[in-house]
mmCIF file of C-alpha atoms in Angstrom:
data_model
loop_
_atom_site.group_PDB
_atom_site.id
_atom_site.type_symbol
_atom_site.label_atom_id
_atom_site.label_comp_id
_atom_site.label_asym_id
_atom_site.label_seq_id
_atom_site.Cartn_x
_atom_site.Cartn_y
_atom_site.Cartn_z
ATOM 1 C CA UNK L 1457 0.000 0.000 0.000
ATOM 2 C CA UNK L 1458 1.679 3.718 -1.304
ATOM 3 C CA UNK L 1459 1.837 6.255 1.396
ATOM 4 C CA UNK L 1460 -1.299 9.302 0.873
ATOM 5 C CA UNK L 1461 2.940 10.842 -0.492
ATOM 6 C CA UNK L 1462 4.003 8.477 -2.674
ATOM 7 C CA UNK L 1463 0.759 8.758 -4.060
ATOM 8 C CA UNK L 1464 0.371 12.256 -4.557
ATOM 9 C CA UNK L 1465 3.923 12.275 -6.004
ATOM 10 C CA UNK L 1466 3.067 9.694 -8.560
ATOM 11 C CA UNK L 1467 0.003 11.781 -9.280
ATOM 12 C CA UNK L 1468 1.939 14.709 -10.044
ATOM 13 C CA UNK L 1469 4.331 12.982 -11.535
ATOM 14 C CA UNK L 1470 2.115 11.627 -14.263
ATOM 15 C CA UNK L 1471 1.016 14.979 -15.594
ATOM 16 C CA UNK L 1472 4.688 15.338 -17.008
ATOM 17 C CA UNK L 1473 5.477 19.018 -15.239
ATOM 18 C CA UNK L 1474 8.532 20.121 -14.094
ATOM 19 C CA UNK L 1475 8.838 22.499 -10.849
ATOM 20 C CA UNK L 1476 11.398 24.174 -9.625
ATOM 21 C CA UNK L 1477 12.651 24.157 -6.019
ATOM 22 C CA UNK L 1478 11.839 28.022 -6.274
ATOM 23 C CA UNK L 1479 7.990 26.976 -6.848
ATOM 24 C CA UNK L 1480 7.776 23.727 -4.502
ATOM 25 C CA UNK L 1481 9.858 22.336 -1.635
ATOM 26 C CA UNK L 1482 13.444 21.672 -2.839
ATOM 27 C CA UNK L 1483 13.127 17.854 -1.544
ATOM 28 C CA UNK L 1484 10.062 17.584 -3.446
ATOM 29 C CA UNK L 1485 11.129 19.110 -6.625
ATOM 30 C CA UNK L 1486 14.342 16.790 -6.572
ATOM 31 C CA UNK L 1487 11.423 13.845 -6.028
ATOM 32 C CA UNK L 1488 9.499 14.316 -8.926
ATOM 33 C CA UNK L 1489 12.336 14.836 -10.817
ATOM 34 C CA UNK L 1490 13.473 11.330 -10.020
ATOM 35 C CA UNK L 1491 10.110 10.339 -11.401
ATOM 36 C CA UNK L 1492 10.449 11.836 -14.392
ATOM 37 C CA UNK L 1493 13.221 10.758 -15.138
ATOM 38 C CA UNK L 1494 13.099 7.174 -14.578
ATOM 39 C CA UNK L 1495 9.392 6.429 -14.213
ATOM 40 C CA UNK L 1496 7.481 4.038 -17.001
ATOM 41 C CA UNK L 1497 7.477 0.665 -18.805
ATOM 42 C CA UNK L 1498 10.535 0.120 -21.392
ATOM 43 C CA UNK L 1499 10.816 -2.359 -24.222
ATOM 44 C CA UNK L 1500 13.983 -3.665 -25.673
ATOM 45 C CA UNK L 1501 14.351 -7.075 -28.011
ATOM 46 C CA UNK L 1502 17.725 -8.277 -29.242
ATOM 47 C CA UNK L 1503 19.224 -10.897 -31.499
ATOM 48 C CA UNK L 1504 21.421 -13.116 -30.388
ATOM 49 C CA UNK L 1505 23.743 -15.786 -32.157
ATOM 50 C CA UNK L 1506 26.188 -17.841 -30.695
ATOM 51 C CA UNK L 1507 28.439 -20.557 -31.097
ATOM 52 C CA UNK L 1508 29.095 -21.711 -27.310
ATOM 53 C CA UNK L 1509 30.216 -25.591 -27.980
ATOM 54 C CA UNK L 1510 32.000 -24.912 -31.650
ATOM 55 C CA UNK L 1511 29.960 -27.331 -33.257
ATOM 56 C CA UNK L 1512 26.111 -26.343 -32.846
ATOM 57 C CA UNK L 1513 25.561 -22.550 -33.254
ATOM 58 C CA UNK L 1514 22.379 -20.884 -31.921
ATOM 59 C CA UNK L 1515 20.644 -17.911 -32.513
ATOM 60 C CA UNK L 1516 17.914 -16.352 -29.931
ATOM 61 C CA UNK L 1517 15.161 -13.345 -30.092
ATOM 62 C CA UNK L 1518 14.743 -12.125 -26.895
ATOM 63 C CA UNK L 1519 12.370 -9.654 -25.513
ATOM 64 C CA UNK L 1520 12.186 -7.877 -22.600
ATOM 65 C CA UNK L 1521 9.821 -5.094 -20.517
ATOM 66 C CA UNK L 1522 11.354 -3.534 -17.586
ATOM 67 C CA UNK L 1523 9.194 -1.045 -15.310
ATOM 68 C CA UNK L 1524 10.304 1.497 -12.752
ATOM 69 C CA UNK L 1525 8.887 3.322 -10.074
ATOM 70 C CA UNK L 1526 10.460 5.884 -7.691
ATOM 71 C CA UNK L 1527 7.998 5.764 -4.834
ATOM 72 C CA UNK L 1528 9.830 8.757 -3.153
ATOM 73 C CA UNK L 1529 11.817 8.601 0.363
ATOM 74 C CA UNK L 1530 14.474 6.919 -1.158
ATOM 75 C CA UNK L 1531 12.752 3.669 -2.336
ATOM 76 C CA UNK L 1532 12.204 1.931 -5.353
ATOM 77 C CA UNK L 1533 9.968 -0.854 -6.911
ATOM 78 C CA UNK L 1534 11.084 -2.851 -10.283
ATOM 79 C CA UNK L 1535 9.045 -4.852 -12.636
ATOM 80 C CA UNK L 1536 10.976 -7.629 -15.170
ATOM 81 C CA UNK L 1537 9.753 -10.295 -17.508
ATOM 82 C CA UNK L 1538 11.263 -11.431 -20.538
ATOM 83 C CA UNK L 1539 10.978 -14.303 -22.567
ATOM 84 C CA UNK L 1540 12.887 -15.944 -26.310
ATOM 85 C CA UNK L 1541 10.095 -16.024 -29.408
ATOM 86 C CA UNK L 1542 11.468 -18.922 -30.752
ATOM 87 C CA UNK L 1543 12.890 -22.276 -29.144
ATOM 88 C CA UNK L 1544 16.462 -23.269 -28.855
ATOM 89 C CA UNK L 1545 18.819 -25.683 -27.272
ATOM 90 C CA UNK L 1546 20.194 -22.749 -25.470
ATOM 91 C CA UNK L 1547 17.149 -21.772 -23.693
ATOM 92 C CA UNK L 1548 15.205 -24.380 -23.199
ATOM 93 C CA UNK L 1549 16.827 -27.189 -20.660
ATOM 94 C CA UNK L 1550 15.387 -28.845 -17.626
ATOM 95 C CA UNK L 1551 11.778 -28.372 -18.586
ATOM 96 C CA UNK L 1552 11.849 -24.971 -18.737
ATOM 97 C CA UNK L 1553 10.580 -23.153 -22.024
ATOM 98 C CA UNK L 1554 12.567 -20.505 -23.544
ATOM 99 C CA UNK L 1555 9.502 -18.623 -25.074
ATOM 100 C CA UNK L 1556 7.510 -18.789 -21.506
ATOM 101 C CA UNK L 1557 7.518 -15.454 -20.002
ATOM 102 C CA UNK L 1558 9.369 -14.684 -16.526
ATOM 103 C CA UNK L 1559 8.576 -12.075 -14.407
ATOM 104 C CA UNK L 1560 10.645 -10.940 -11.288
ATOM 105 C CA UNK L 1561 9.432 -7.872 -9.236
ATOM 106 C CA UNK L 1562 11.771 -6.104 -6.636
ATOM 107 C CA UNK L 1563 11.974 -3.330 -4.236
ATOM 108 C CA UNK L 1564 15.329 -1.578 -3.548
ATOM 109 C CA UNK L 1565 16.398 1.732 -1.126
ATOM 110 C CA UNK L 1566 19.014 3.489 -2.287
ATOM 111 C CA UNK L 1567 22.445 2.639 -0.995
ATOM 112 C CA UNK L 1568 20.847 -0.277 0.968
ATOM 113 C CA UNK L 1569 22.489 -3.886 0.366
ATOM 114 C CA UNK L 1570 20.075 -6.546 -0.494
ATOM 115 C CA UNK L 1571 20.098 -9.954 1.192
ATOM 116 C CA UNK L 1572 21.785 -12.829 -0.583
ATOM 117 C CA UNK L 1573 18.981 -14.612 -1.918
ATOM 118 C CA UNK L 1574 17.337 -11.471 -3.380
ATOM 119 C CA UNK L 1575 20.622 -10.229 -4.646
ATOM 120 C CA UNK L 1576 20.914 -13.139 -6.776
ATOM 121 C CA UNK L 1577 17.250 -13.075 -7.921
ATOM 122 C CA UNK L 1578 18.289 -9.270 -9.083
ATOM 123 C CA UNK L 1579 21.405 -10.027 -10.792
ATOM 124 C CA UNK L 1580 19.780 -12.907 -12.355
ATOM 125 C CA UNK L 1581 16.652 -11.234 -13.860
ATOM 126 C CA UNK L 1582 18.532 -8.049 -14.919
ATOM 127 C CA UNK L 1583 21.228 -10.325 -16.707
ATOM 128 C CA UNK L 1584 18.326 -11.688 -18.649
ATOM 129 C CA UNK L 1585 18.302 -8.293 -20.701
ATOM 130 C CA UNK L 1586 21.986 -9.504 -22.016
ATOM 131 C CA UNK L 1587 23.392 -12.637 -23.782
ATOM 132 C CA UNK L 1588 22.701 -15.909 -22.722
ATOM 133 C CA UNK L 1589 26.727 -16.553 -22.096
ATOM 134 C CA UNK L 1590 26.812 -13.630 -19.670
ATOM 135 C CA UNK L 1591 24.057 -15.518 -17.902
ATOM 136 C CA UNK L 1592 25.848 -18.331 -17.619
ATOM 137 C CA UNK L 1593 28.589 -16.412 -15.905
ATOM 138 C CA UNK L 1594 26.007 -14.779 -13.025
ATOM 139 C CA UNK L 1595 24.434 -18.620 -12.593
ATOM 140 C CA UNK L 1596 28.054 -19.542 -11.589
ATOM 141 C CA UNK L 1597 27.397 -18.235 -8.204
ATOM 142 C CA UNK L 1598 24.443 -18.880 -7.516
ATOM 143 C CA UNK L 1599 25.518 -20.850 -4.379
ATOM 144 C CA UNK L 1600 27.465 -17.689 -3.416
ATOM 145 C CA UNK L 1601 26.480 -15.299 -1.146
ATOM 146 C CA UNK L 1602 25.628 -12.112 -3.628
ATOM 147 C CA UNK L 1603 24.284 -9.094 -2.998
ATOM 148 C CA UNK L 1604 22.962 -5.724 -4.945
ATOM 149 C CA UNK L 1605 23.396 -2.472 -4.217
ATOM 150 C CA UNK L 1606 21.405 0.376 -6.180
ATOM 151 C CA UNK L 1607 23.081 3.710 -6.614
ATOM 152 C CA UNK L 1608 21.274 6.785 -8.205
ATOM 153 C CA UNK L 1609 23.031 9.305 -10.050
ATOM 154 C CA UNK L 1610 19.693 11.943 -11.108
ATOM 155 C CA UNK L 1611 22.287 14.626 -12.560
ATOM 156 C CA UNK L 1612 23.844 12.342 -14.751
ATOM 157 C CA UNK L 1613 20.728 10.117 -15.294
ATOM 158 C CA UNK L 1614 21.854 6.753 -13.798
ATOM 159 C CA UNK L 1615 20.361 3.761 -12.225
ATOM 160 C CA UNK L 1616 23.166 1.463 -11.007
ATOM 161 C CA UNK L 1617 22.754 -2.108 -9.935
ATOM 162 C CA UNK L 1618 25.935 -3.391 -8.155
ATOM 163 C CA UNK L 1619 25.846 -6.967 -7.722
ATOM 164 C CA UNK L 1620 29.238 -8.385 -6.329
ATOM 165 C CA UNK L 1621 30.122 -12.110 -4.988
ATOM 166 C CA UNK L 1622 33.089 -13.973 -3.512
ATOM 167 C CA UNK L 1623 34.178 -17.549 -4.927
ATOM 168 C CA UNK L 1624 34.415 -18.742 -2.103
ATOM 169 C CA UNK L 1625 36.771 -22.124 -4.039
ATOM 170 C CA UNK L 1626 39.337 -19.637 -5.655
ATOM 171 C CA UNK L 1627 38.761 -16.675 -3.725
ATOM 172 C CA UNK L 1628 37.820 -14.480 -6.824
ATOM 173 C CA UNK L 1629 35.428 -11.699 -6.342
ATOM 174 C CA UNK L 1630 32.669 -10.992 -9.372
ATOM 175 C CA UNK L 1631 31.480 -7.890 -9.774
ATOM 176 C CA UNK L 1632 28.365 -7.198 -12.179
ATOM 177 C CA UNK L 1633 26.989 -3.794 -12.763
ATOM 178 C CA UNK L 1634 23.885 -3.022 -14.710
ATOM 179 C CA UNK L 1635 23.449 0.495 -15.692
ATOM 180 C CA UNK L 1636 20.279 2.047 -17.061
ATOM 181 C CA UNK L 1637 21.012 5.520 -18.447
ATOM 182 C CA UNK L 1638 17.822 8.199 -18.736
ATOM 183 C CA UNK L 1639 17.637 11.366 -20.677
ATOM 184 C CA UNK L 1640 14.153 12.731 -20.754
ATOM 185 C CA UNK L 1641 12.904 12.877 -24.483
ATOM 186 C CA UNK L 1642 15.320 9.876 -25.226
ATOM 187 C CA UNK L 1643 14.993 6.228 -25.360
ATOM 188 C CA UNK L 1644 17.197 4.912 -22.017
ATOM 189 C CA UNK L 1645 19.991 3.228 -22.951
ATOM 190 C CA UNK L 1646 20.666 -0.706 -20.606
ATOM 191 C CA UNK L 1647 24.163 -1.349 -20.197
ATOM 192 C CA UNK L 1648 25.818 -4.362 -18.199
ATOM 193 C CA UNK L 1649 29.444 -4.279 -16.989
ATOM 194 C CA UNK L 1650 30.992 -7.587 -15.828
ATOM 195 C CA UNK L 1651 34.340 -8.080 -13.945
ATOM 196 C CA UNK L 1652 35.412 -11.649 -13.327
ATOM 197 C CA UNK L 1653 37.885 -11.870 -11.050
ATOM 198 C CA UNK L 1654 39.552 -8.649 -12.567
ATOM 199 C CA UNK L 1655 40.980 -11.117 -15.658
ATOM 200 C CA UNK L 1656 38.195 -8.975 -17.684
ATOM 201 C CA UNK L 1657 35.440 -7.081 -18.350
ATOM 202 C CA UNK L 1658 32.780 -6.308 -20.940
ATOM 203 C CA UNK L 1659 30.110 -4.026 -21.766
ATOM 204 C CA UNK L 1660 26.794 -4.833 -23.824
ATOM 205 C CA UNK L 1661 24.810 -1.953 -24.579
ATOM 206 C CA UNK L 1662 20.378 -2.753 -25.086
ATOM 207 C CA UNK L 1663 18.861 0.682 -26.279
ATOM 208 C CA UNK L 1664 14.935 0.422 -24.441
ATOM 209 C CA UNK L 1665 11.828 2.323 -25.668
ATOM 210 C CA UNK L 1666 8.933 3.321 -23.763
ATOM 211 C CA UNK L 1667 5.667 1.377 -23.867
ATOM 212 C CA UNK L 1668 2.335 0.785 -22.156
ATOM 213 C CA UNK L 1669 2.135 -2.853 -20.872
ATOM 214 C CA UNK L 1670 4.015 -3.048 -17.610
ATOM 215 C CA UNK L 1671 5.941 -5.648 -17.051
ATOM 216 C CA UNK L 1672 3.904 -7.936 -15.081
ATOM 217 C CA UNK L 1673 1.216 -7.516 -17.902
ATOM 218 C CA UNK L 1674 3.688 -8.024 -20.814
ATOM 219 C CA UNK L 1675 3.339 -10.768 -23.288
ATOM 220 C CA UNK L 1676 -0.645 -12.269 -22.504
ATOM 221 C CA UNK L 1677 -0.859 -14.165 -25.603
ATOM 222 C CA UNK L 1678 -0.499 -18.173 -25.135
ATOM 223 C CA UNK L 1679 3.094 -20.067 -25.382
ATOM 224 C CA UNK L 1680 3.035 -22.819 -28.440
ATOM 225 C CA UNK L 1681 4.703 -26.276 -28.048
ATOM 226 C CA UNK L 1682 7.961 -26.603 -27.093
ATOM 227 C CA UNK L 1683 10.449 -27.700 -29.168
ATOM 228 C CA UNK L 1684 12.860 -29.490 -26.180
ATOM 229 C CA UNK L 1685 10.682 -29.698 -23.351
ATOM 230 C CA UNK L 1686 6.769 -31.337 -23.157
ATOM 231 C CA UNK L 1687 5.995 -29.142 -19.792
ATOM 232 C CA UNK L 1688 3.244 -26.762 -18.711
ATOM 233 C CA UNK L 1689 3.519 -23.773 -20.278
ATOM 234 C CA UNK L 1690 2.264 -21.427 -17.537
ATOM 235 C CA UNK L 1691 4.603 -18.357 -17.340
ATOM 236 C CA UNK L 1692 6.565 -17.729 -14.151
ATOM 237 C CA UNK L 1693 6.684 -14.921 -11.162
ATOM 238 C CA UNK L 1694 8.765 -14.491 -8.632
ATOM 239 C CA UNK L 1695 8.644 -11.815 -6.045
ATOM 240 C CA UNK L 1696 11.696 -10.880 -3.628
ATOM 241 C CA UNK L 1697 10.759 -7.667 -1.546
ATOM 242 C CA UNK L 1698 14.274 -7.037 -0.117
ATOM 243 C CA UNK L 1699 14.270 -3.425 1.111
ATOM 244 C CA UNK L 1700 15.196 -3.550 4.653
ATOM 245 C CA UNK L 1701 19.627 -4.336 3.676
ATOM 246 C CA UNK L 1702 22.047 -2.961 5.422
ATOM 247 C CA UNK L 1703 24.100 -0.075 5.065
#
């Protein structure tokens, strides 16, 4: 349930008006610009084609909706599902669909470390909007103890994840930062960074563009047959509400 604030801020905040801190409270004004700035439903799709085992190659359409919503005082609520539109061996293993939607919602505070499991959930859903190889390399530790920190950056337009974990075998830390850069009147631009170990990094840029459907509405229609897997076909949700962290 939103605070009689948050609500009022969102209601504001949908009219698409900018005040100044000379017209409104100056912790108010640097609220709703927050809002503007990030608030709304994005849609990206990419093509992917790989050649992970140097015999089979595989190529994969992925789509994704990612929503966002500054509630004010600091907190923030996030909204992903994504699925593939066609089958492959890449994405479809263990009797799980490639083309069946999966949803993950979340609730961050600013500069407030998530608990392990939910910092894993995050890293996990938010990798979803890159390759599936870069997946692979954030399901590596998922018996690690991860966890996400969100950073805000409203002069520069930023939204940054930073997921880190220890291996605990070899002793090498991973660091994984997702980046979602907002210009008002521009399409946001999704960026991950990974560091393995410090041995390397790499960046892979997703440009998103607004829509309508939020994220937990996105993609209704029904899933066809699998290709790889005869399973039921019902899409996914998982919820981790991981606010309280530590500093």
């Amino acid at each position: 349930m939103h605070s009689l604030r948050t609500l009022c801020l969102l209601k504001v905040s949908s009219l698409k008006v900018s005040y100044g801190a000379d017209e409104i409270p100056s912790t108010l004004a640097a609220e709703l610009k927050k809002m503007l700035l990030f608030n709304g439903n994005f849609f990206g799709q990419e093509e992917f084609v790989g050649n992970p085992f140097s015999v089979i190659e595989y190529q994969v359409l992925k789509e994704h909706v990612l929503t966002i919503q500054y509630q004010g005082e600091d907190t923030w609520a996030f909204g992903i599902c994504y699925k593939c539109s066609t089958c492959s061996f890449r994405t479809c293993y263990g009797r799980i669909c490639g083309k069946k939607p999966e949803r993950l919602q979340f609730v961050l505070k600013e500069g407030k470390t998530s608990g392990s499991d939910a910092g894993f959930a995050i890293s996990r859903g938010l990798s979803r909007f890159t390759d599936e190889e870069l997946l692979d390399e954030v399901q590596a530790v998922r018996d690690q103890q991860v966890s996400t920190v969100l950073s805000v950056e409203s002069g520069n337009g930023h939204l940054v994840f930073s997921s880190s974990a220890v291996v605990v075998e070899t002793g090498q830390e991973i660091i994984c930062k997702f980046l979602v850069n907002s210009i008002i009147g521009s399409s946001p631009v999704f960026k991950c960074t990974l560091n393995w170990g410090g041995v390397g990094t790499w960046e892979i840029p997703l440009v998103l563009t607004e829509c309508q459907v939020t994220a937990k509405d996105a993609f209704p229609e029904p899933v066809t047959e699998c290709e790889y897997n005869d399973e039921d076909l019902t899409d996914t949700e998982e919820e981790t509400d991981d606010d309280s962290g530590e500093e």
